[in-house]
mmCIF file of C-alpha atoms in Angstrom:
data_model
loop_
_atom_site.group_PDB
_atom_site.id
_atom_site.type_symbol
_atom_site.label_atom_id
_atom_site.label_comp_id
_atom_site.label_asym_id
_atom_site.label_seq_id
_atom_site.Cartn_x
_atom_site.Cartn_y
_atom_site.Cartn_z
ATOM 1 C CA MET I 1 72.029 -280.098 -229.298
ATOM 2 C CA PRO I 2 70.908 -283.206 -227.705
ATOM 3 C CA SER I 3 69.451 -285.674 -230.228
ATOM 4 C CA LEU I 4 65.917 -287.244 -228.715
ATOM 5 C CA SER I 5 63.862 -290.260 -229.445
ATOM 6 C CA THR I 6 60.144 -289.602 -230.724
ATOM 7 C CA LYS I 7 58.960 -290.279 -227.269
ATOM 8 C CA GLU I 8 61.232 -287.772 -225.546
ATOM 9 C CA ARG I 9 60.538 -285.105 -228.305
ATOM 10 C CA LEU I 10 56.554 -285.566 -227.622
ATOM 11 C CA LYS I 11 57.188 -285.344 -223.858
ATOM 12 C CA GLU I 12 58.846 -282.000 -224.363
ATOM 13 C CA ARG I 13 56.704 -280.619 -226.737
ATOM 14 C CA ILE I 14 53.542 -281.256 -224.295
ATOM 15 C CA LYS I 15 55.513 -279.238 -221.531
ATOM 16 C CA GLU I 16 56.062 -276.550 -224.031
ATOM 17 C CA LEU I 17 52.532 -276.321 -225.058
ATOM 18 C CA VAL I 18 51.613 -276.266 -221.348
ATOM 19 C CA CYS I 19 53.921 -273.594 -220.619
ATOM 20 C CA LEU I 20 52.463 -271.487 -223.479
ATOM 21 C CA TYR I 21 48.916 -272.310 -222.302
ATOM 22 C CA GLU I 22 49.971 -271.190 -218.649
ATOM 23 C CA THR I 23 51.772 -268.131 -219.793
ATOM 24 C CA THR I 24 48.580 -266.819 -221.568
ATOM 25 C CA HIS I 25 46.485 -267.638 -218.311
ATOM 26 C CA ILE I 26 49.079 -265.750 -216.169
ATOM 27 C CA ILE I 27 49.048 -262.718 -218.428
ATOM 28 C CA ASN I 28 45.320 -262.571 -218.574
ATOM 29 C CA GLN I 29 44.690 -262.743 -214.545
ATOM 30 C CA LYS I 30 43.422 -259.541 -213.066
ATOM 31 C CA ASN I 31 44.663 -257.384 -210.119
ATOM 32 C CA ILE I 32 48.199 -258.870 -210.237
ATOM 33 C CA THR I 33 51.213 -256.721 -210.149
ATOM 34 C CA ILE I 34 53.948 -256.717 -213.018
ATOM 35 C CA GLU I 35 56.511 -258.356 -210.358
ATOM 36 C CA GLU I 36 54.084 -261.401 -209.794
ATOM 37 C CA VAL I 37 53.261 -261.807 -213.295
ATOM 38 C CA LEU I 38 56.963 -262.161 -214.183
ATOM 39 C CA THR I 39 57.844 -264.340 -211.319
ATOM 40 C CA ASN I 40 55.015 -266.492 -212.321
ATOM 41 C CA ILE I 41 56.259 -266.545 -215.975
ATOM 42 C CA GLY I 42 59.684 -267.442 -215.061
ATOM 43 C CA GLN I 43 58.533 -270.316 -212.773
ATOM 44 C CA ASN I 44 56.434 -271.554 -215.282
ATOM 45 C CA LEU I 45 59.144 -271.432 -218.344
ATOM 46 C CA GLU I 46 61.688 -273.255 -216.002
ATOM 47 C CA LYS I 47 59.242 -276.224 -215.650
ATOM 48 C CA ALA I 48 58.888 -276.527 -219.327
ATOM 49 C CA LEU I 49 62.742 -277.216 -219.863
ATOM 50 C CA LYS I 50 64.490 -280.478 -220.613
ATOM 51 C CA TYR I 51 66.679 -279.996 -217.490
ATOM 52 C CA SER I 52 64.239 -278.136 -215.313
ATOM 53 C CA ASP I 53 65.906 -279.143 -212.069
ATOM 54 C CA ASP I 54 69.337 -277.436 -213.009
ATOM 55 C CA ALA I 55 67.511 -274.428 -215.037
ATOM 56 C CA ILE I 56 67.343 -270.973 -213.581
ATOM 57 C CA VAL I 57 65.262 -268.194 -215.336
ATOM 58 C CA GLU I 58 66.244 -264.562 -215.027
ATOM 59 C CA ILE I 59 63.940 -262.071 -215.870
ATOM 60 C CA VAL I 60 64.833 -258.128 -216.126
ATOM 61 C CA PHE I 61 62.528 -255.252 -216.913
ATOM 62 C CA LYS I 62 63.616 -251.711 -216.118
ATOM 63 C CA ASP I 63 64.664 -251.650 -212.916
ATOM 64 C CA LEU I 64 63.199 -255.030 -211.667
ATOM 65 C CA LYS I 65 65.069 -258.257 -211.771
ATOM 66 C CA ILE I 66 63.503 -261.850 -210.985
ATOM 67 C CA LEU I 67 65.566 -265.175 -210.478
ATOM 68 C CA THR I 68 63.789 -268.379 -210.127
ATOM 69 C CA ASN I 69 66.756 -269.741 -207.846
ATOM 70 C CA VAL I 70 70.353 -268.235 -207.028
ATOM 71 C CA LEU I 71 72.799 -268.087 -209.801
ATOM 72 C CA PRO I 72 76.041 -269.833 -209.562
ATOM 73 C CA GLN I 73 79.123 -268.354 -210.447
ATOM 74 C CA LYS I 74 79.607 -269.624 -213.882
ATOM 75 C CA THR I 75 76.719 -270.564 -216.490
ATOM 76 C CA VAL I 76 75.767 -270.805 -220.095
ATOM 77 C CA TYR I 77 72.511 -269.325 -221.079
ATOM 78 C CA ILE I 78 70.240 -268.458 -223.924
ATOM 79 C CA ASP I 79 68.310 -265.305 -224.081
ATOM 80 C CA HIS I 80 65.774 -263.061 -225.813
ATOM 81 C CA LYS I 81 65.202 -259.379 -225.481
ATOM 82 C CA THR I 82 61.670 -257.996 -224.494
ATOM 83 C CA PHE I 83 60.510 -254.573 -225.948
ATOM 84 C CA ILE I 84 57.639 -251.935 -225.581
ATOM 85 C CA GLU I 85 56.866 -249.842 -228.775
ATOM 86 C CA ASN I 86 60.081 -251.396 -230.412
ATOM 87 C CA ASN I 87 62.304 -249.868 -227.350
ATOM 88 C CA GLU I 88 64.379 -252.549 -225.739
ATOM 89 C CA VAL I 89 63.229 -252.889 -221.754
ATOM 90 C CA GLY I 90 64.822 -255.955 -220.698
ATOM 91 C CA PHE I 91 65.269 -259.495 -221.499
ATOM 92 C CA ILE I 92 64.722 -263.125 -220.550
ATOM 93 C CA LYS I 93 67.525 -265.475 -219.824
ATOM 94 C CA ILE I 94 67.581 -269.491 -219.545
ATOM 95 C CA HIS I 95 70.526 -270.278 -217.386
ATOM 96 C CA TYR I 96 72.361 -273.672 -217.017
ATOM 97 C CA PRO I 97 75.341 -274.466 -214.483
ATOM 98 C CA SER I 98 78.704 -274.746 -215.934
ATOM 99 C CA PRO I 99 80.479 -276.974 -216.470
ATOM 100 C CA LYS I 100 77.824 -279.592 -215.614
ATOM 101 C CA LEU I 101 75.723 -278.645 -218.671
ATOM 102 C CA SER I 102 76.861 -276.679 -221.818
ATOM 103 C CA ILE I 103 75.174 -274.474 -224.458
ATOM 104 C CA ASP I 104 74.792 -277.611 -226.780
ATOM 105 C CA ASP I 105 72.031 -279.054 -223.958
ATOM 106 C CA PHE I 106 69.560 -276.460 -224.953
ATOM 107 C CA LEU I 107 66.938 -278.081 -227.526
ATOM 108 C CA GLU I 108 66.197 -276.222 -230.519
ATOM 109 C CA GLU I 109 62.572 -276.215 -229.291
ATOM 110 C CA GLU I 110 63.561 -274.400 -226.354
ATOM 111 C CA TYR I 111 64.972 -271.598 -228.102
ATOM 112 C CA LYS I 112 61.763 -271.003 -230.120
ATOM 113 C CA LEU I 113 59.913 -271.283 -226.845
ATOM 114 C CA LEU I 114 61.805 -268.736 -225.195
ATOM 115 C CA GLU I 115 61.247 -266.435 -228.176
ATOM 116 C CA LYS I 116 57.619 -266.891 -227.948
ATOM 117 C CA ILE I 117 57.496 -266.392 -224.183
ATOM 118 C CA SER I 118 59.496 -263.225 -224.598
ATOM 119 C CA VAL I 119 56.927 -262.062 -227.387
ATOM 120 C CA GLU I 120 54.140 -262.633 -225.129
ATOM 121 C CA THR I 121 55.508 -260.974 -222.120
ATOM 122 C CA SER I 122 56.503 -257.963 -224.513
ATOM 123 C CA GLN I 123 52.678 -257.606 -225.303
ATOM 124 C CA PHE I 124 51.671 -257.934 -221.737
ATOM 125 C CA LEU I 125 54.285 -255.114 -220.869
ATOM 126 C CA GLU I 126 53.052 -252.757 -223.679
ATOM 127 C CA ASN I 127 49.419 -253.269 -222.878
ATOM 128 C CA LYS I 128 49.933 -252.727 -219.117
ATOM 129 C CA GLU I 129 52.076 -249.601 -219.764
ATOM 130 C CA ARG I 130 49.524 -248.391 -222.113
ATOM 131 C CA LYS I 131 46.686 -248.497 -219.484
ATOM 132 C CA GLU I 132 48.685 -246.944 -217.180
ATOM 133 C CA LYS I 133 49.151 -244.018 -219.452
ATOM 134 C CA GLU I 134 45.534 -243.804 -220.189
ATOM 135 C CA GLU I 135 44.602 -243.744 -216.449
ATOM 136 C CA LYS I 136 47.042 -241.141 -215.827
ATOM 137 C CA LEU I 137 45.802 -238.977 -218.557
ATOM 138 C CA LYS I 138 42.294 -239.580 -217.410
ATOM 139 C CA GLN I 139 43.199 -238.453 -213.713
ATOM 140 C CA SER I 140 44.731 -235.442 -214.928
ATOM 141 C CA ALA I 141 41.907 -234.382 -217.216
ATOM 142 C CA GLU I 142 39.634 -234.849 -214.195
ATOM 143 C CA ARG I 143 41.977 -232.809 -211.995
ATOM 144 C CA ASN I 144 42.291 -230.220 -214.587
ATOM 145 C CA ASP I 145 38.339 -229.930 -214.910
ATOM 146 C CA ARG I 146 38.114 -229.654 -211.219
ATOM 147 C CA LEU I 147 40.858 -226.898 -210.861
ATOM 148 C CA SER I 148 39.174 -224.943 -213.896
ATOM 149 C CA ILE I 149 35.849 -225.015 -211.795
ATOM 150 C CA LEU I 150 37.809 -224.072 -208.546
ATOM 151 C CA GLY I 151 39.385 -221.233 -210.654
ATOM 152 C CA GLU I 152 36.033 -219.568 -211.683
ATOM 153 C CA ILE I 153 34.810 -219.858 -208.132
ATOM 154 C CA THR I 154 37.435 -218.642 -206.437
ATOM 155 C CA ALA I 155 37.609 -215.710 -209.034
ATOM 156 C CA GLY I 156 34.017 -214.845 -208.088
ATOM 157 C CA ILE I 157 34.712 -215.117 -204.413
ATOM 158 C CA ALA I 158 37.986 -212.664 -204.694
ATOM 159 C CA HIS I 159 35.999 -210.207 -206.360
ATOM 160 C CA GLU I 160 32.976 -210.114 -203.935
ATOM 161 C CA LEU I 161 35.449 -209.835 -201.074
ATOM 162 C CA ASN I 162 37.700 -207.315 -202.423
ATOM 163 C CA THR I 163 35.148 -204.192 -201.853
ATOM 164 C CA PRO I 164 34.198 -204.920 -198.286
ATOM 165 C CA LEU I 165 37.795 -205.567 -197.240
ATOM 166 C CA GLY I 166 38.844 -202.136 -199.022
ATOM 167 C CA ASN I 167 36.016 -200.646 -196.991
ATOM 168 C CA ILE I 168 37.030 -202.318 -193.796
ATOM 169 C CA LEU I 169 40.763 -201.423 -194.087
ATOM 170 C CA GLY I 170 39.965 -197.722 -195.319
ATOM 171 C CA PHE I 171 37.465 -196.925 -192.235
ATOM 172 C CA ALA I 172 39.751 -198.984 -189.715
ATOM 173 C CA GLU I 173 42.907 -196.654 -190.668
ATOM 174 C CA LEU I 174 40.525 -193.425 -190.699
ATOM 175 C CA ILE I 175 39.340 -194.507 -187.158
ATOM 176 C CA LYS I 176 42.694 -195.198 -186.175
ATOM 177 C CA LYS I 177 43.846 -191.732 -187.352
ATOM 178 C CA GLU I 178 41.394 -189.990 -185.087
ATOM 179 C CA ASN I 179 41.291 -192.261 -182.292
ATOM 180 C CA LYS I 180 42.944 -191.003 -178.836
ATOM 181 C CA VAL I 181 42.035 -193.906 -176.741
ATOM 182 C CA LYS I 182 45.019 -196.597 -176.354
ATOM 183 C CA SER I 183 42.858 -199.624 -175.586
ATOM 184 C CA ILE I 184 40.631 -198.576 -178.531
ATOM 185 C CA ASP I 185 43.774 -198.371 -180.800
ATOM 186 C CA LYS I 186 45.108 -201.708 -180.221
ATOM 187 C CA ASP I 187 41.677 -203.274 -181.153
ATOM 188 C CA ILE I 188 41.915 -201.220 -184.273
ATOM 189 C CA SER I 189 45.376 -202.446 -185.358
ATOM 190 C CA LYS I 190 44.055 -206.052 -184.885
ATOM 191 C CA ILE I 191 41.324 -205.239 -187.405
ATOM 192 C CA ILE I 192 43.966 -203.533 -189.927
ATOM 193 C CA ASN I 193 46.198 -206.390 -189.554
ATOM 194 C CA ALA I 194 43.418 -209.185 -190.233
ATOM 195 C CA ALA I 195 42.073 -207.126 -193.035
ATOM 196 C CA ILE I 196 45.746 -207.073 -194.834
ATOM 197 C CA TYR I 197 46.001 -210.704 -194.113
ATOM 198 C CA SER I 198 42.506 -211.364 -195.657
ATOM 199 C CA ARG I 199 43.524 -209.311 -198.615
ATOM 200 C CA GLU I 200 46.622 -211.203 -199.355
ATOM 201 C CA ILE I 201 44.473 -214.379 -199.423
ATOM 202 C CA VAL I 202 42.211 -212.756 -201.758
ATOM 203 C CA LYS I 203 45.347 -211.561 -204.115
ATOM 204 C CA LYS I 204 46.396 -215.527 -203.770
ATOM 205 C CA LEU I 205 43.034 -216.548 -204.833
ATOM 206 C CA MET I 206 43.296 -214.306 -207.987
ATOM 207 C CA PHE I 207 46.474 -215.515 -208.782
ATOM 208 C CA PHE I 208 45.252 -218.873 -208.609
ATOM 209 C CA SER I 209 42.173 -217.843 -211.108
ATOM 210 C CA CYS I 210 44.540 -216.074 -213.224
ATOM 211 C CA GLU I 211 42.748 -212.679 -212.772
ATOM 212 C CA MET I 212 45.975 -210.737 -211.943
ATOM 213 C CA PRO I 213 47.501 -208.576 -214.585
ATOM 214 C CA GLN I 214 50.587 -209.831 -216.111
ATOM 215 C CA ASN I 215 53.624 -208.228 -217.703
ATOM 216 C CA LYS I 216 55.117 -210.671 -219.928
ATOM 217 C CA GLU I 217 58.732 -209.931 -221.439
ATOM 218 C CA ILE I 218 61.582 -211.645 -223.066
ATOM 219 C CA LEU I 219 63.852 -212.158 -220.443
ATOM 220 C CA LEU I 220 67.179 -214.149 -219.062
ATOM 221 C CA ILE I 221 65.793 -216.792 -217.096
ATOM 222 C CA LYS I 222 69.446 -217.508 -215.136
ATOM 223 C CA PRO I 223 69.484 -214.127 -213.147
ATOM 224 C CA ILE I 224 65.679 -214.567 -211.896
ATOM 225 C CA ILE I 225 66.423 -218.159 -210.544
ATOM 226 C CA LEU I 226 69.826 -217.009 -209.075
ATOM 227 C CA GLN I 227 68.155 -213.931 -207.510
ATOM 228 C CA ALA I 228 65.378 -215.960 -206.013
ATOM 229 C CA VAL I 229 67.805 -218.416 -204.537
ATOM 230 C CA THR I 230 70.128 -215.524 -203.333
ATOM 231 C CA LEU I 231 67.175 -213.961 -201.329
ATOM 232 C CA LEU I 232 66.167 -217.386 -199.439
ATOM 233 C CA GLY I 233 69.838 -217.680 -198.448
ATOM 234 C CA PRO I 234 68.865 -216.916 -194.726
ATOM 235 C CA ASN I 235 66.148 -219.527 -195.184
ATOM 236 C CA PHE I 236 68.769 -222.350 -196.031
ATOM 237 C CA LYS I 237 71.025 -220.963 -193.675
ATOM 238 C CA LYS I 238 68.675 -221.353 -190.907
ATOM 239 C CA ALA I 239 67.813 -224.740 -192.010
ATOM 240 C CA ASN I 240 71.193 -226.124 -192.591
ATOM 241 C CA ILE I 241 70.231 -227.042 -195.875
ATOM 242 C CA THR I 242 72.741 -227.020 -198.973
ATOM 243 C CA CYS I 243 71.289 -225.512 -202.508
ATOM 244 C CA ASN I 244 73.141 -226.448 -205.532
ATOM 245 C CA VAL I 245 71.985 -224.820 -208.855
ATOM 246 C CA THR I 246 72.884 -226.152 -212.262
ATOM 247 C CA PHE I 247 72.124 -224.685 -215.607
ATOM 248 C CA LYS I 248 72.470 -226.886 -218.581
ATOM 249 C CA ASP I 249 71.872 -223.873 -220.631
ATOM 250 C CA HIS I 250 73.092 -220.485 -219.399
ATOM 251 C CA ASN I 251 71.252 -218.344 -221.907
ATOM 252 C CA ILE I 252 67.798 -219.247 -221.746
ATOM 253 C CA LYS I 253 65.567 -216.438 -222.592
ATOM 254 C CA ALA I 254 61.650 -216.859 -222.208
ATOM 255 C CA GLN I 255 58.715 -214.428 -222.489
ATOM 256 C CA ILE I 256 57.823 -214.523 -218.804
ATOM 257 C CA ASP I 257 56.391 -212.242 -215.877
ATOM 258 C CA GLU I 258 59.437 -211.899 -213.888
ATOM 259 C CA ILE I 259 57.362 -211.080 -210.657
ATOM 260 C CA GLN I 260 55.097 -214.272 -211.028
ATOM 261 C CA LEU I 261 57.940 -216.470 -211.750
ATOM 262 C CA THR I 262 59.533 -215.398 -208.645
ATOM 263 C CA GLN I 263 56.823 -215.960 -206.904
ATOM 264 C CA VAL I 264 56.408 -219.801 -208.265
ATOM 265 C CA LEU I 265 60.000 -220.397 -207.431
ATOM 266 C CA PHE I 266 59.639 -218.935 -203.735
ATOM 267 C CA ASN I 267 56.329 -221.010 -202.988
ATOM 268 C CA ILE I 268 58.034 -224.624 -204.191
ATOM 269 C CA ILE I 269 61.480 -223.755 -202.819
ATOM 270 C CA MET I 270 59.976 -222.763 -199.343
ATOM 271 C CA ASN I 271 58.056 -225.897 -199.338
ATOM 272 C CA ALA I 272 61.259 -227.743 -200.165
ATOM 273 C CA ILE I 273 62.911 -226.026 -197.229
ATOM 274 C CA TYR I 274 59.888 -227.082 -194.709
ATOM 275 C CA VAL I 275 60.069 -230.707 -195.780
ATOM 276 C CA SER I 276 63.924 -230.921 -195.836
ATOM 277 C CA PRO I 277 65.662 -232.857 -193.035
ATOM 278 C CA PHE I 278 68.484 -231.048 -191.339
ATOM 279 C CA GLU I 279 71.859 -231.163 -193.340
ATOM 280 C CA SER I 280 70.154 -232.331 -196.328
ATOM 281 C CA LYS I 281 70.312 -230.584 -200.155
ATOM 282 C CA ILE I 282 68.015 -228.851 -202.571
ATOM 283 C CA ASP I 283 69.050 -229.563 -206.218
ATOM 284 C CA ILE I 284 67.802 -226.930 -208.820
ATOM 285 C CA LEU I 285 68.345 -228.083 -212.599
ATOM 286 C CA VAL I 286 67.584 -225.701 -215.396
ATOM 287 C CA ASN I 287 67.537 -226.795 -219.229
ATOM 288 C CA SER I 288 65.817 -226.123 -222.313
ATOM 289 C CA LYS I 289 64.372 -228.227 -224.613
ATOM 290 C CA LYS I 290 62.732 -227.409 -227.951
ATOM 291 C CA GLU I 291 60.204 -224.857 -227.429
ATOM 292 C CA ASN I 292 60.262 -225.097 -223.563
ATOM 293 C CA PHE I 293 62.387 -224.467 -221.051
ATOM 294 C CA ILE I 294 62.320 -226.733 -217.582
ATOM 295 C CA ILE I 295 63.175 -225.785 -214.188
ATOM 296 C CA GLU I 296 63.388 -228.969 -211.603
ATOM 297 C CA ILE I 297 63.475 -228.483 -207.933
ATOM 298 C CA LYS I 298 64.468 -231.349 -206.045
ATOM 299 C CA ASP I 299 64.453 -231.987 -202.183
ATOM 300 C CA GLN I 300 65.420 -234.986 -199.869
ATOM 301 C CA GLY I 301 62.540 -235.108 -197.792
ATOM 302 C CA SER I 302 59.650 -237.558 -196.998
ATOM 303 C CA GLY I 303 58.038 -237.138 -200.484
ATOM 304 C CA ILE I 304 54.205 -236.822 -201.316
ATOM 305 C CA ASP I 305 51.820 -239.639 -200.702
ATOM 306 C CA GLU I 306 50.167 -241.053 -203.954
ATOM 307 C CA GLU I 307 47.059 -240.569 -202.482
ATOM 308 C CA ILE I 308 47.298 -236.959 -202.049
ATOM 309 C CA LYS I 309 49.360 -236.115 -205.167
ATOM 310 C CA PRO I 310 46.059 -235.291 -207.144
ATOM 311 C CA LYS I 311 45.109 -232.690 -204.463
ATOM 312 C CA ILE I 312 48.174 -230.559 -203.743
ATOM 313 C CA PHE I 313 47.228 -227.817 -206.354
ATOM 314 C CA GLU I 314 43.792 -227.536 -205.136
ATOM 315 C CA PRO I 315 42.929 -224.018 -203.083
ATOM 316 C CA PHE I 316 43.070 -224.488 -199.254
ATOM 317 C CA PHE I 317 44.647 -228.119 -199.027
ATOM 318 C CA THR I 318 47.741 -228.139 -196.946
ATOM 319 C CA THR I 319 49.451 -230.910 -195.252
ATOM 320 C CA LYS I 320 51.033 -228.535 -192.646
ATOM 321 C CA PRO I 321 49.681 -227.794 -189.311
ATOM 322 C CA ILE I 322 47.145 -225.325 -188.461
ATOM 323 C CA GLY I 323 48.405 -221.646 -188.567
ATOM 324 C CA GLU I 324 51.670 -222.689 -190.562
ATOM 325 C CA GLY I 325 50.114 -222.613 -194.080
ATOM 326 C CA SER I 326 47.071 -221.278 -195.818
ATOM 327 C CA GLY I 327 46.909 -224.172 -198.563
ATOM 328 C CA LEU I 328 47.243 -221.585 -201.392
ATOM 329 C CA GLY I 329 50.930 -221.384 -202.114
ATOM 330 C CA LEU I 330 50.806 -224.589 -204.743
ATOM 331 C CA SER I 331 47.475 -223.720 -205.884
ATOM 332 C CA VAL I 332 48.930 -219.799 -206.869
ATOM 333 C CA VAL I 333 51.890 -221.749 -208.532
ATOM 334 C CA HIS I 334 49.450 -223.886 -210.649
ATOM 335 C CA GLY I 335 47.627 -220.794 -211.707
ATOM 336 C CA ILE I 336 50.600 -218.937 -212.591
ATOM 337 C CA ILE I 337 52.041 -221.679 -214.596
ATOM 338 C CA ARG I 338 48.730 -222.256 -216.123
ATOM 339 C CA SER I 339 48.417 -218.715 -217.447
ATOM 340 C CA HIS I 340 51.650 -218.937 -218.968
ATOM 341 C CA LYS I 341 50.460 -221.951 -220.802
ATOM 342 C CA GLY I 342 52.805 -224.283 -218.887
ATOM 343 C CA GLU I 343 52.650 -227.216 -216.977
ATOM 344 C CA ILE I 344 53.892 -228.635 -213.538
ATOM 345 C CA LYS I 345 54.518 -232.071 -212.838
ATOM 346 C CA VAL I 346 55.354 -233.688 -209.485
ATOM 347 C CA VAL I 347 57.503 -236.952 -209.466
ATOM 348 C CA ASN I 348 59.538 -238.949 -207.026
ATOM 349 C CA ASN I 349 63.007 -237.630 -206.405
ATOM 350 C CA LYS I 350 65.555 -240.627 -206.353
ATOM 351 C CA PRO I 351 66.239 -242.306 -203.741
ATOM 352 C CA LYS I 352 63.848 -239.908 -201.806
ATOM 353 C CA GLY I 353 62.002 -236.777 -201.774
ATOM 354 C CA THR I 354 60.016 -235.090 -204.476
ATOM 355 C CA ASN I 355 60.943 -233.410 -207.449
ATOM 356 C CA PHE I 356 58.819 -230.634 -208.953
ATOM 357 C CA GLN I 357 59.188 -230.178 -212.805
ATOM 358 C CA ILE I 358 58.083 -226.838 -214.199
ATOM 359 C CA ILE I 359 57.864 -226.955 -218.022
ATOM 360 C CA LEU I 360 57.102 -223.217 -219.605
ATOM 361 C CA PRO I 361 57.222 -222.287 -223.264
ATOM 362 C CA LEU I 362 59.984 -220.039 -224.309
ATOM 363 C CA LYS I 363 57.538 -217.761 -226.236
ATOM 364 C CA GLU I 364 53.913 -217.375 -225.877
ATOM 365 C CA LYS I 365 52.065 -218.659 -228.838
#
């Protein structure tokens, strides 16, 4: 390490103190992204070094990588790791070009400065992640409250509509049976078809509000999933889409309603087919973990915008054109999974598309 005069040491010490002060200021800024904060920290740290004109600071956090300049082919460096809740999430490196400078050109104070900056950065990243988790939990709680209220409303609507729809369908069929005029017969058929369609919507509303009776049994999961995929074979073929099913555990047994689980799979897979581009693929992964089993359905479509993600399980919400969807498919899925004491998550598929994660208990508690 280079020996410095008292004047030089004082100068370097002032630069380090300014760096620490500026870093605190950067971290405490509001409405600034993680990338912007780390970029500013890197540029600030670079200025505090003795050979600042030659220094290059590299900061890595998960998938994010920041460099204050282009790295030469050969460098010498010092580094320090960053942590979130004692888990390593990245590092900060200070590079010098080699052989112009060597490892001995780093000051002892610069090692200490790097350690302090890394600790400050770790605290910032940990606070940022905690706030994001709290915000997601808050949004999730608000959405669950909203869906719970909607469930109560839709259950009432479904019960109120059941009786008059039954009367319309029953009397229409009676009239059709006794009618002998062809023109009237066509009109009656329209009434019957409309009543049947309305009854199906009521049934979906009852699924969403968990009002449908269930028949839960301990069953092997693999045959249920394979049967659903097989039944949808013509849909995959028509859309020219490949479906890959992977079981990490072939012997998963769970207490479920087979018909309702099949309906969940149908709704999500049909949606995946609808959004998937020509000649793409849909991956279905099945695994078990502790007390749950997980089904992941991944497509390669355009994905779901962050703004509408909280709304997709609400009744009658749809992004499909008028006449192509009732907006009840995913709300039914949510109702069935909720009635099984499970959870459904929507995350981005990599590199593109959507990943629906269905988490269901192996046994009812």
